Short mmCIF file of C-alpha atoms and ligand atoms in Angstrom, two decimals:
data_model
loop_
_atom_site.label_atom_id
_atom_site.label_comp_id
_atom_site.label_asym_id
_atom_site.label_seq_id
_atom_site.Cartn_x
_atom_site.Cartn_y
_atom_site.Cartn_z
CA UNK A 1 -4.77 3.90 -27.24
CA UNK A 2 -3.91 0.39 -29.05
CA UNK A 3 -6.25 -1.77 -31.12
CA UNK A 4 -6.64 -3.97 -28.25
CA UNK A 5 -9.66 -5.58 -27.61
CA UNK A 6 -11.93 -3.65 -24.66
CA UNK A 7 -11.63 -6.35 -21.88
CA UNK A 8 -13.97 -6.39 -18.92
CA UNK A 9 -11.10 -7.24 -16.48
CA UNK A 10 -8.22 -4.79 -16.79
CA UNK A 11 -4.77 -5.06 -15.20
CA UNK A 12 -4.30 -1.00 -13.26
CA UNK A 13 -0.82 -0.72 -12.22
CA UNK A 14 -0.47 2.43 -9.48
CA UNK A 15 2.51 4.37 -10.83
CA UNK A 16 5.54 3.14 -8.02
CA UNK A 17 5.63 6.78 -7.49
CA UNK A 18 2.49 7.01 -6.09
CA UNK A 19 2.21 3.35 -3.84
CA UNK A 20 1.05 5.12 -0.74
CA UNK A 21 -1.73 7.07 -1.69
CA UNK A 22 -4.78 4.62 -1.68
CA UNK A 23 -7.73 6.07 -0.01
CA UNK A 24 -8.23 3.22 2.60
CA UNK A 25 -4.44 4.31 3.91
CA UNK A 26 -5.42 7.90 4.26
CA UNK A 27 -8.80 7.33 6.12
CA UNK A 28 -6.42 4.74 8.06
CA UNK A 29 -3.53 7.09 9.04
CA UNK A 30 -6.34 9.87 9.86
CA UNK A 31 -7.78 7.73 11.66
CA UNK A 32 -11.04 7.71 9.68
CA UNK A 33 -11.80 3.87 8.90
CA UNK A 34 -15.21 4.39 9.79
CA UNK A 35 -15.71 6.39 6.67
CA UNK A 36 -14.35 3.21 4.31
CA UNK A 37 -16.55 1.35 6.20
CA UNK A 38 -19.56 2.93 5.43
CA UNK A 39 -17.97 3.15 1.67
CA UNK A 40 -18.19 -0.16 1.75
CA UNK A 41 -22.04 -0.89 3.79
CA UNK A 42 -23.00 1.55 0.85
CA UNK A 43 -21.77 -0.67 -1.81
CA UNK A 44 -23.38 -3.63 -0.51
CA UNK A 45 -26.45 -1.81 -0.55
CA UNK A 46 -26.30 -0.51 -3.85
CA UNK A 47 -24.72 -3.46 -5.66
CA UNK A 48 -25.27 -6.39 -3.59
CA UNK A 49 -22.72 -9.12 -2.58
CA UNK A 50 -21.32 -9.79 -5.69
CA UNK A 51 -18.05 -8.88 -7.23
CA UNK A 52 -18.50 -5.89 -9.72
CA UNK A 53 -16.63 -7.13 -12.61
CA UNK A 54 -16.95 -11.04 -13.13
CA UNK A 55 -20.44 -10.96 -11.06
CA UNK A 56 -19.16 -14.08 -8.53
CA UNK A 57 -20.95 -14.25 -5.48
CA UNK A 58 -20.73 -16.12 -1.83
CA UNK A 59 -17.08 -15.07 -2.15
CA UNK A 60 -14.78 -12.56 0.06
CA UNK A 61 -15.03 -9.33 -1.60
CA UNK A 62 -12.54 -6.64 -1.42
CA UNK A 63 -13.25 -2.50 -2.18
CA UNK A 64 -11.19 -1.55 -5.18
CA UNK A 65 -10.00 2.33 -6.08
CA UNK A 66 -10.40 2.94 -9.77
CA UNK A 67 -8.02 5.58 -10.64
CA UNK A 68 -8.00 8.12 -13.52
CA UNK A 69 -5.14 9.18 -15.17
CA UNK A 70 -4.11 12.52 -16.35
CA UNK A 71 -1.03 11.80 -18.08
CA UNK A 72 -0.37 15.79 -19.19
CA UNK A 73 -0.68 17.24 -15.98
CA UNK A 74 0.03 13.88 -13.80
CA UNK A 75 -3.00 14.10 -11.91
CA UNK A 76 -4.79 10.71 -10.99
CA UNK A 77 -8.21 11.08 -9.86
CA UNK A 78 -9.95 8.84 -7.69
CA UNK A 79 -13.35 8.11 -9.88
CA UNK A 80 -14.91 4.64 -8.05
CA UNK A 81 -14.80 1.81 -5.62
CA UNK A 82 -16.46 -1.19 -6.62
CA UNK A 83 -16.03 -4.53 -4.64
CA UNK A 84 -14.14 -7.40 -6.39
CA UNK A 85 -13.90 -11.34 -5.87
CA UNK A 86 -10.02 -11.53 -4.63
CA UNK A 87 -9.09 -13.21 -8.43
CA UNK A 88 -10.52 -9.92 -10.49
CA UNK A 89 -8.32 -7.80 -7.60
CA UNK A 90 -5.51 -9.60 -7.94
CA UNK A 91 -5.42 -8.93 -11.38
CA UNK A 92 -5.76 -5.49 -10.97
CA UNK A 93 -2.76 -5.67 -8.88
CA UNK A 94 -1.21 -8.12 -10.96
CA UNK A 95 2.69 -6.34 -10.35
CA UNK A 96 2.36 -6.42 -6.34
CA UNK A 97 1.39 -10.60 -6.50
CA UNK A 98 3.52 -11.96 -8.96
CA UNK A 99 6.50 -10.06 -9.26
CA UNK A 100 7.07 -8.72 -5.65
CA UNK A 101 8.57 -11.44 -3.10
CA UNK A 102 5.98 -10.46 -0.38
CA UNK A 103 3.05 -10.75 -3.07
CA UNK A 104 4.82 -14.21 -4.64
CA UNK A 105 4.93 -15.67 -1.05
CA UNK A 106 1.14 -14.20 -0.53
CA UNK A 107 0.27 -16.05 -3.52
CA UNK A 108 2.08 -19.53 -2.26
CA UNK A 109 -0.02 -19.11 1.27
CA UNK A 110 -3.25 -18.20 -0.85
CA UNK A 111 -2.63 -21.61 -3.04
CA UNK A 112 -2.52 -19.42 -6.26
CA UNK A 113 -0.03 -19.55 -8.94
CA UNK A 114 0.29 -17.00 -11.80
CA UNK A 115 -2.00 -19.37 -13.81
CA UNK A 116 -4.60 -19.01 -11.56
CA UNK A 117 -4.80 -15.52 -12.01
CA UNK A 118 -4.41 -15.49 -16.15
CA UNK A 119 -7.41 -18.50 -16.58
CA UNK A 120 -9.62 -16.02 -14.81
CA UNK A 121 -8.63 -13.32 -16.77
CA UNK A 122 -9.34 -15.31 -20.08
CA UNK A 123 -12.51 -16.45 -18.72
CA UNK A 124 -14.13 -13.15 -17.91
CA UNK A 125 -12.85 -11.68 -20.73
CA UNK A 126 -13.36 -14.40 -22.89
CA UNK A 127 -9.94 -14.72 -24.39
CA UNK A 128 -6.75 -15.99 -25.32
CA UNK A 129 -3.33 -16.01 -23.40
CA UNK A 130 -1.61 -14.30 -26.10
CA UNK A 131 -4.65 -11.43 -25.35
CA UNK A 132 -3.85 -11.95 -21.99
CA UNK A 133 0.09 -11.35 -22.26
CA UNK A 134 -0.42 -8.83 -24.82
CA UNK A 135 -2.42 -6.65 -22.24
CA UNK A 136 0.17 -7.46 -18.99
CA UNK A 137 3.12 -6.14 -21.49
CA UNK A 138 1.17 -3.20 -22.24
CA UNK A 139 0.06 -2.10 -18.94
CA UNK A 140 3.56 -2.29 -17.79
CA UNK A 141 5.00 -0.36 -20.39
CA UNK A 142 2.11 2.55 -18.91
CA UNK A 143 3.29 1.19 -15.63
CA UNK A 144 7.20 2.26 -16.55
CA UNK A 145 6.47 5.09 -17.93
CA UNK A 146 3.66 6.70 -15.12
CA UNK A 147 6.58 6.01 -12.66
CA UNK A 148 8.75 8.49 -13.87
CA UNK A 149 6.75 11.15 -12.70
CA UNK A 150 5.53 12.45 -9.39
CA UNK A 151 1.90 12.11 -9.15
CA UNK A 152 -0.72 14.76 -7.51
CA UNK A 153 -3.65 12.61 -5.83
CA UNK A 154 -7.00 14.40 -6.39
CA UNK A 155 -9.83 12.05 -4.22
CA UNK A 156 -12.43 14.10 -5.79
CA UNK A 157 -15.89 13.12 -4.03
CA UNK A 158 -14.02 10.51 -1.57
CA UNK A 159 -12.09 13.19 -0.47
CA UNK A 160 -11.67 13.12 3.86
CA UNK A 161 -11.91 17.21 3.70
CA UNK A 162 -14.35 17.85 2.14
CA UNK A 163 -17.65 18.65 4.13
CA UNK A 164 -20.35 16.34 4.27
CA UNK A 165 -23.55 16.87 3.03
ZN1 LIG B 201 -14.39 -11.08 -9.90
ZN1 LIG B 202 -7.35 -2.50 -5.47
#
Protein backbone atom coordinates (compact mmCIF):
# COMPACT_ATOMS: atom_id res chain seq x y z
CA UNK A 1 0.00 0.00 0.00
CA UNK A 2 0.93 3.93 -0.35
CA UNK A 3 1.71 6.36 2.45
CA UNK A 4 -1.66 7.69 2.12
CA UNK A 5 -3.43 8.85 4.90
CA UNK A 6 -6.19 6.04 6.34
CA UNK A 7 -9.45 7.92 5.37
CA UNK A 8 -12.77 7.00 6.89
CA UNK A 9 -14.59 7.40 3.50
CA UNK A 10 -12.94 5.35 0.77
CA UNK A 11 -13.66 5.44 -2.96
CA UNK A 12 -14.24 1.06 -3.93
CA UNK A 13 -14.30 0.79 -7.57
CA UNK A 14 -15.90 -2.93 -8.63
CA UNK A 15 -13.41 -4.22 -11.18
CA UNK A 16 -15.63 -3.54 -14.81
CA UNK A 17 -15.11 -7.17 -15.06
CA UNK A 18 -17.10 -8.01 -12.38
CA UNK A 19 -20.26 -5.10 -12.64
CA UNK A 20 -22.95 -7.70 -12.32
CA UNK A 21 -22.20 -9.54 -9.41
CA UNK A 22 -23.61 -7.42 -6.44
CA UNK A 23 -25.47 -9.48 -4.01
CA UNK A 24 -28.81 -7.46 -4.16
CA UNK A 25 -28.81 -8.57 -8.17
CA UNK A 26 -28.39 -12.19 -7.34
CA UNK A 27 -31.10 -12.39 -4.53
CA UNK A 28 -33.04 -10.23 -7.30
CA UNK A 29 -32.62 -12.52 -10.37
CA UNK A 30 -33.29 -15.63 -7.87
CA UNK A 31 -35.90 -14.16 -6.91
CA UNK A 32 -34.84 -13.87 -3.26
CA UNK A 33 -35.35 -10.03 -2.30
CA UNK A 34 -36.85 -11.03 0.77
CA UNK A 35 -33.52 -12.16 2.03
CA UNK A 36 -31.87 -8.37 1.33
CA UNK A 37 -34.66 -7.25 3.00
CA UNK A 38 -34.23 -8.80 6.09
CA UNK A 39 -30.29 -7.90 5.50
CA UNK A 40 -31.33 -4.76 5.72
CA UNK A 41 -34.35 -4.89 8.94
CA UNK A 42 -31.17 -6.53 10.58
CA UNK A 43 -29.01 -3.60 10.08
CA UNK A 44 -31.42 -1.22 11.34
CA UNK A 45 -31.62 -3.20 14.30
CA UNK A 46 -28.16 -3.57 14.98
CA UNK A 47 -26.90 -0.13 13.94
CA UNK A 48 -29.76 2.09 13.97
CA UNK A 49 -30.84 4.65 11.27
CA UNK A 50 -27.79 6.22 10.69
CA UNK A 51 -25.32 6.01 7.91
CA UNK A 52 -22.29 3.75 8.95
CA UNK A 53 -19.49 5.84 7.88
CA UNK A 54 -20.15 9.72 8.36
CA UNK A 55 -22.90 8.83 11.20
CA UNK A 56 -25.80 11.26 9.35
CA UNK A 57 -29.11 10.48 10.32
CA UNK A 58 -32.98 11.34 9.21
CA UNK A 59 -31.52 10.69 5.75
CA UNK A 60 -32.34 7.87 2.95
CA UNK A 61 -29.96 5.19 3.58
CA UNK A 62 -28.80 2.74 1.11
CA UNK A 63 -27.12 -1.09 1.94
CA UNK A 64 -23.58 -1.06 0.70
CA UNK A 65 -21.39 -4.46 -0.26
CA UNK A 66 -17.88 -4.11 1.06
CA UNK A 67 -15.78 -6.23 -1.05
CA UNK A 68 -12.39 -7.92 -0.36
CA UNK A 69 -9.87 -8.28 -2.73
CA UNK A 70 -7.62 -11.11 -3.45
CA UNK A 71 -5.47 -9.72 -6.00
CA UNK A 72 -3.18 -13.22 -6.39
CA UNK A 73 -5.84 -15.48 -6.90
CA UNK A 74 -8.62 -12.76 -8.11
CA UNK A 75 -11.05 -13.71 -5.66
CA UNK A 76 -13.27 -10.83 -4.13
CA UNK A 77 -15.04 -11.74 -1.11
CA UNK A 78 -18.09 -10.29 0.05
CA UNK A 79 -17.06 -9.27 3.89
CA UNK A 80 -20.10 -6.54 4.97
CA UNK A 81 -23.11 -4.45 4.27
CA UNK A 82 -23.41 -1.43 6.16
CA UNK A 83 -26.06 1.30 5.28
CA UNK A 84 -24.76 4.65 3.91
CA UNK A 85 -26.27 8.33 3.58
CA UNK A 86 -26.54 8.48 -0.48
CA UNK A 87 -23.24 11.17 -0.42
CA UNK A 88 -20.76 8.44 1.45
CA UNK A 89 -22.35 5.81 -1.41
CA UNK A 90 -21.85 7.84 -4.03
CA UNK A 91 -18.44 8.11 -3.26
CA UNK A 92 -17.96 4.67 -3.06
CA UNK A 93 -19.24 4.52 -6.50
CA UNK A 94 -17.60 7.55 -7.45
CA UNK A 95 -16.75 5.97 -11.40
CA UNK A 96 -20.58 4.97 -12.09
CA UNK A 97 -21.81 8.95 -11.06
CA UNK A 98 -19.38 11.07 -12.50
CA UNK A 99 -17.86 9.56 -15.32
CA UNK A 100 -20.72 7.36 -16.80
CA UNK A 101 -23.49 9.41 -18.86
CA UNK A 102 -26.37 7.56 -17.05
CA UNK A 103 -24.65 8.33 -13.54
CA UNK A 104 -23.71 12.20 -14.83
CA UNK A 105 -27.43 12.66 -15.82
CA UNK A 106 -28.41 10.83 -12.30
CA UNK A 107 -26.35 13.32 -10.69
CA UNK A 108 -28.04 16.48 -12.73
CA UNK A 109 -31.72 14.99 -11.59
CA UNK A 110 -30.27 14.42 -7.94
CA UNK A 111 -29.01 18.32 -7.96
CA UNK A 112 -25.39 17.08 -7.27
CA UNK A 113 -22.33 18.10 -9.01
CA UNK A 114 -18.89 16.42 -8.62
CA UNK A 115 -18.22 19.06 -5.88
CA UNK A 116 -20.84 17.92 -3.93
CA UNK A 117 -19.51 14.67 -3.65
CA UNK A 118 -15.56 15.76 -2.99
CA UNK A 119 -16.70 18.53 0.05
CA UNK A 120 -18.20 15.52 1.72
CA UNK A 121 -15.40 13.51 1.24
CA UNK A 122 -13.03 16.24 2.78
CA UNK A 123 -15.37 16.73 5.51
CA UNK A 124 -15.60 13.22 6.84
CA UNK A 125 -12.27 12.66 6.30
CA UNK A 126 -11.13 15.80 7.36
CA UNK A 127 -9.00 16.77 4.43
CA UNK A 128 -7.71 18.48 1.59
CA UNK A 129 -8.69 18.25 -2.20
CA UNK A 130 -5.29 17.44 -3.20
CA UNK A 131 -5.93 14.25 -0.47
CA UNK A 132 -9.01 13.94 -2.09
CA UNK A 133 -7.65 13.73 -5.84
CA UNK A 134 -4.70 11.94 -4.72
CA UNK A 135 -6.99 9.01 -3.45
CA UNK A 136 -9.61 9.13 -6.77
CA UNK A 137 -6.21 8.75 -9.01
CA UNK A 138 -5.18 5.96 -6.95
CA UNK A 139 -8.21 3.95 -6.72
CA UNK A 140 -8.49 4.11 -10.39
CA UNK A 141 -5.20 3.04 -11.14
CA UNK A 142 -6.47 -0.36 -8.75
CA UNK A 143 -9.61 0.16 -10.70
CA UNK A 144 -7.52 -0.32 -14.27
CA UNK A 145 -5.64 -2.73 -13.23
CA UNK A 146 -8.49 -5.24 -11.23
CA UNK A 147 -10.27 -5.00 -14.67
CA UNK A 148 -7.94 -6.90 -16.49
CA UNK A 149 -8.79 -9.92 -14.87
CA UNK A 150 -11.81 -12.13 -14.54
CA UNK A 151 -12.99 -12.15 -11.08
CA UNK A 152 -14.42 -15.33 -8.98
CA UNK A 153 -17.28 -13.92 -6.55
CA UNK A 154 -17.07 -15.76 -3.18
CA UNK A 155 -20.42 -14.28 -0.96
CA UNK A 156 -19.02 -16.05 1.92
CA UNK A 157 -21.75 -15.83 4.84
CA UNK A 158 -24.31 -13.82 2.43
CA UNK A 159 -24.14 -16.54 0.27
CA UNK A 160 -28.09 -17.58 -1.23
CA UNK A 161 -26.87 -21.49 -0.99
CA UNK A 162 -25.83 -21.88 1.76
CA UNK A 163 -28.26 -23.43 4.44
CA UNK A 164 -29.67 -21.46 7.04
CA UNK A 165 -29.14 -21.88 10.44
ZN1 LIG B 1 -22.56 9.10 5.07
ZN1 LIG C 1 -22.64 0.23 -2.94
Amino acid sequence: MTGQKKFKLTIELIPATAWFSSLYRIYKNSNQLSKWRRIKKELFEREGRRCWICGRENVRLEAHEFWEYDDEKHIMRLVAIHHLCDMCHKIKHIGFWCYTVDGRKLMEKAGLTREDLINHFCKVNKCTREEFEKHEEEAFKIWRERSKYKWKIDLGKYDPNKKEN
